[in-house]
């Protein structure tokens, strides 16, 4: 995975060059092992590399190049084509398989990029949230809270210090009646 991260920081032509060299290397190995030995699955490396690091179109282009490399290495290795219809079918199967892999890798890349964005937003949200936890020593009479340094503070000041909450003051109907009996009633 470190190699992919390293390549991700490189310019697109460099990634293309690596993918083409890898395709050529696999083609040479394909030629040296002969057409009887199937090494077609290894062509997925440059295809997947371009699909992940560049884009879907680059992966499709490399799929076509890889299919051509398979055909060329098989012909140079001495494969005699007896039925061209079957050979064309095999070429279509290789290319179709490669393109399906390109689509899967490209879709996974989109999901991965979206997840990175969502994780970043979540981390930013978590950084902005201040929470209170644990036991808060509170005076039963005046409702002040003792902080970590042993000082008693009004509950509004304490909560404002440790959260993003803001306070405004008013009087609830019960306290209004208890503190100011008869105030505001029409007689």
PDB file of N, CA, C and O in Angstrom, residues 144-153 158:
ATOM      1  N   UNK A 144     -23.949  26.419  42.619  1.00  0.00           N
ATOM      2  CA  UNK A 144     -22.636  26.668  42.028  1.00  0.00           C
ATOM      3  C   UNK A 144     -21.921  25.337  41.853  1.00  0.00           C
ATOM      4  O   UNK A 144     -22.173  24.374  42.576  1.00  0.00           O
ATOM      5  N   UNK A 145     -20.984  25.299  40.906  1.00  0.00           N
ATOM      6  CA  UNK A 145     -20.218  24.086  40.611  1.00  0.00           C
ATOM      7  C   UNK A 145     -18.764  24.330  40.974  1.00  0.00           C
ATOM      8  O   UNK A 145     -18.203  25.386  40.662  1.00  0.00           O
ATOM      9  N   UNK A 146     -18.134  23.331  41.620  1.00  0.00           N
ATOM     10  CA  UNK A 146     -16.720  23.433  41.961  1.00  0.00           C
ATOM     11  C   UNK A 146     -15.897  22.931  40.781  1.00  0.00           C
ATOM     12  O   UNK A 146     -16.074  21.830  40.289  1.00  0.00           O
ATOM     13  N   UNK A 147     -14.946  23.778  40.311  1.00  0.00           N
ATOM     14  CA  UNK A 147     -14.099  23.379  39.176  1.00  0.00           C
ATOM     15  C   UNK A 147     -12.920  22.540  39.648  1.00  0.00           C
ATOM     16  O   UNK A 147     -12.787  22.235  40.836  1.00  0.00           O
ATOM     17  N   UNK A 148     -12.040  22.179  38.732  1.00  0.00           N
ATOM     18  CA  UNK A 148     -10.888  21.327  39.046  1.00  0.00           C
ATOM     19  C   UNK A 148      -9.901  21.998  39.995  1.00  0.00           C
ATOM     20  O   UNK A 148      -9.135  21.321  40.679  1.00  0.00           O
ATOM     21  N   UNK A 149      -9.906  23.339  40.018  1.00  0.00           N
ATOM     22  CA  UNK A 149      -8.986  24.070  40.895  1.00  0.00           C
ATOM     23  C   UNK A 149      -9.588  24.324  42.277  1.00  0.00           C
ATOM     24  O   UNK A 149      -8.948  24.950  43.127  1.00  0.00           O
ATOM     25  N   UNK A 150     -10.826  23.888  42.493  1.00  0.00           N
ATOM     26  CA  UNK A 150     -11.458  24.052  43.795  1.00  0.00           C
ATOM     27  C   UNK A 150     -12.279  25.320  43.934  1.00  0.00           C
ATOM     28  O   UNK A 150     -12.783  25.613  45.013  1.00  0.00           O
ATOM     29  N   UNK A 151     -12.410  26.109  42.865  1.00  0.00           N
ATOM     30  CA  UNK A 151     -13.197  27.337  42.914  1.00  0.00           C
ATOM     31  C   UNK A 151     -14.650  27.040  42.574  1.00  0.00           C
ATOM     32  O   UNK A 151     -14.946  26.214  41.715  1.00  0.00           O
ATOM     33  N   UNK A 152     -15.538  27.779  43.284  1.00  0.00           N
ATOM     34  CA  UNK A 152     -16.964  27.614  43.036  1.00  0.00           C
ATOM     35  C   UNK A 152     -17.415  28.652  42.021  1.00  0.00           C
ATOM     36  O   UNK A 152     -17.168  29.831  42.178  1.00  0.00           O
ATOM     37  N   UNK A 153     -18.066  28.200  40.958  1.00  0.00           N
ATOM     38  CA  UNK A 153     -18.499  29.089  39.879  1.00  0.00           C
ATOM     39  C   UNK A 153     -19.991  28.916  39.635  1.00  0.00           C
ATOM     40  O   UNK A 153     -20.544  27.830  39.862  1.00  0.00           O
ATOM     41  N   UNK A 158     -19.589  28.030  34.374  1.00  0.00           N
ATOM     42  CA  UNK A 158     -18.891  26.747  34.257  1.00  0.00           C
ATOM     43  C   UNK A 158     -19.253  26.058  32.934  1.00  0.00           C
ATOM     44  O   UNK A 158     -18.385  25.596  32.194  1.00  0.00           O
TER      45      UNK A 158
END
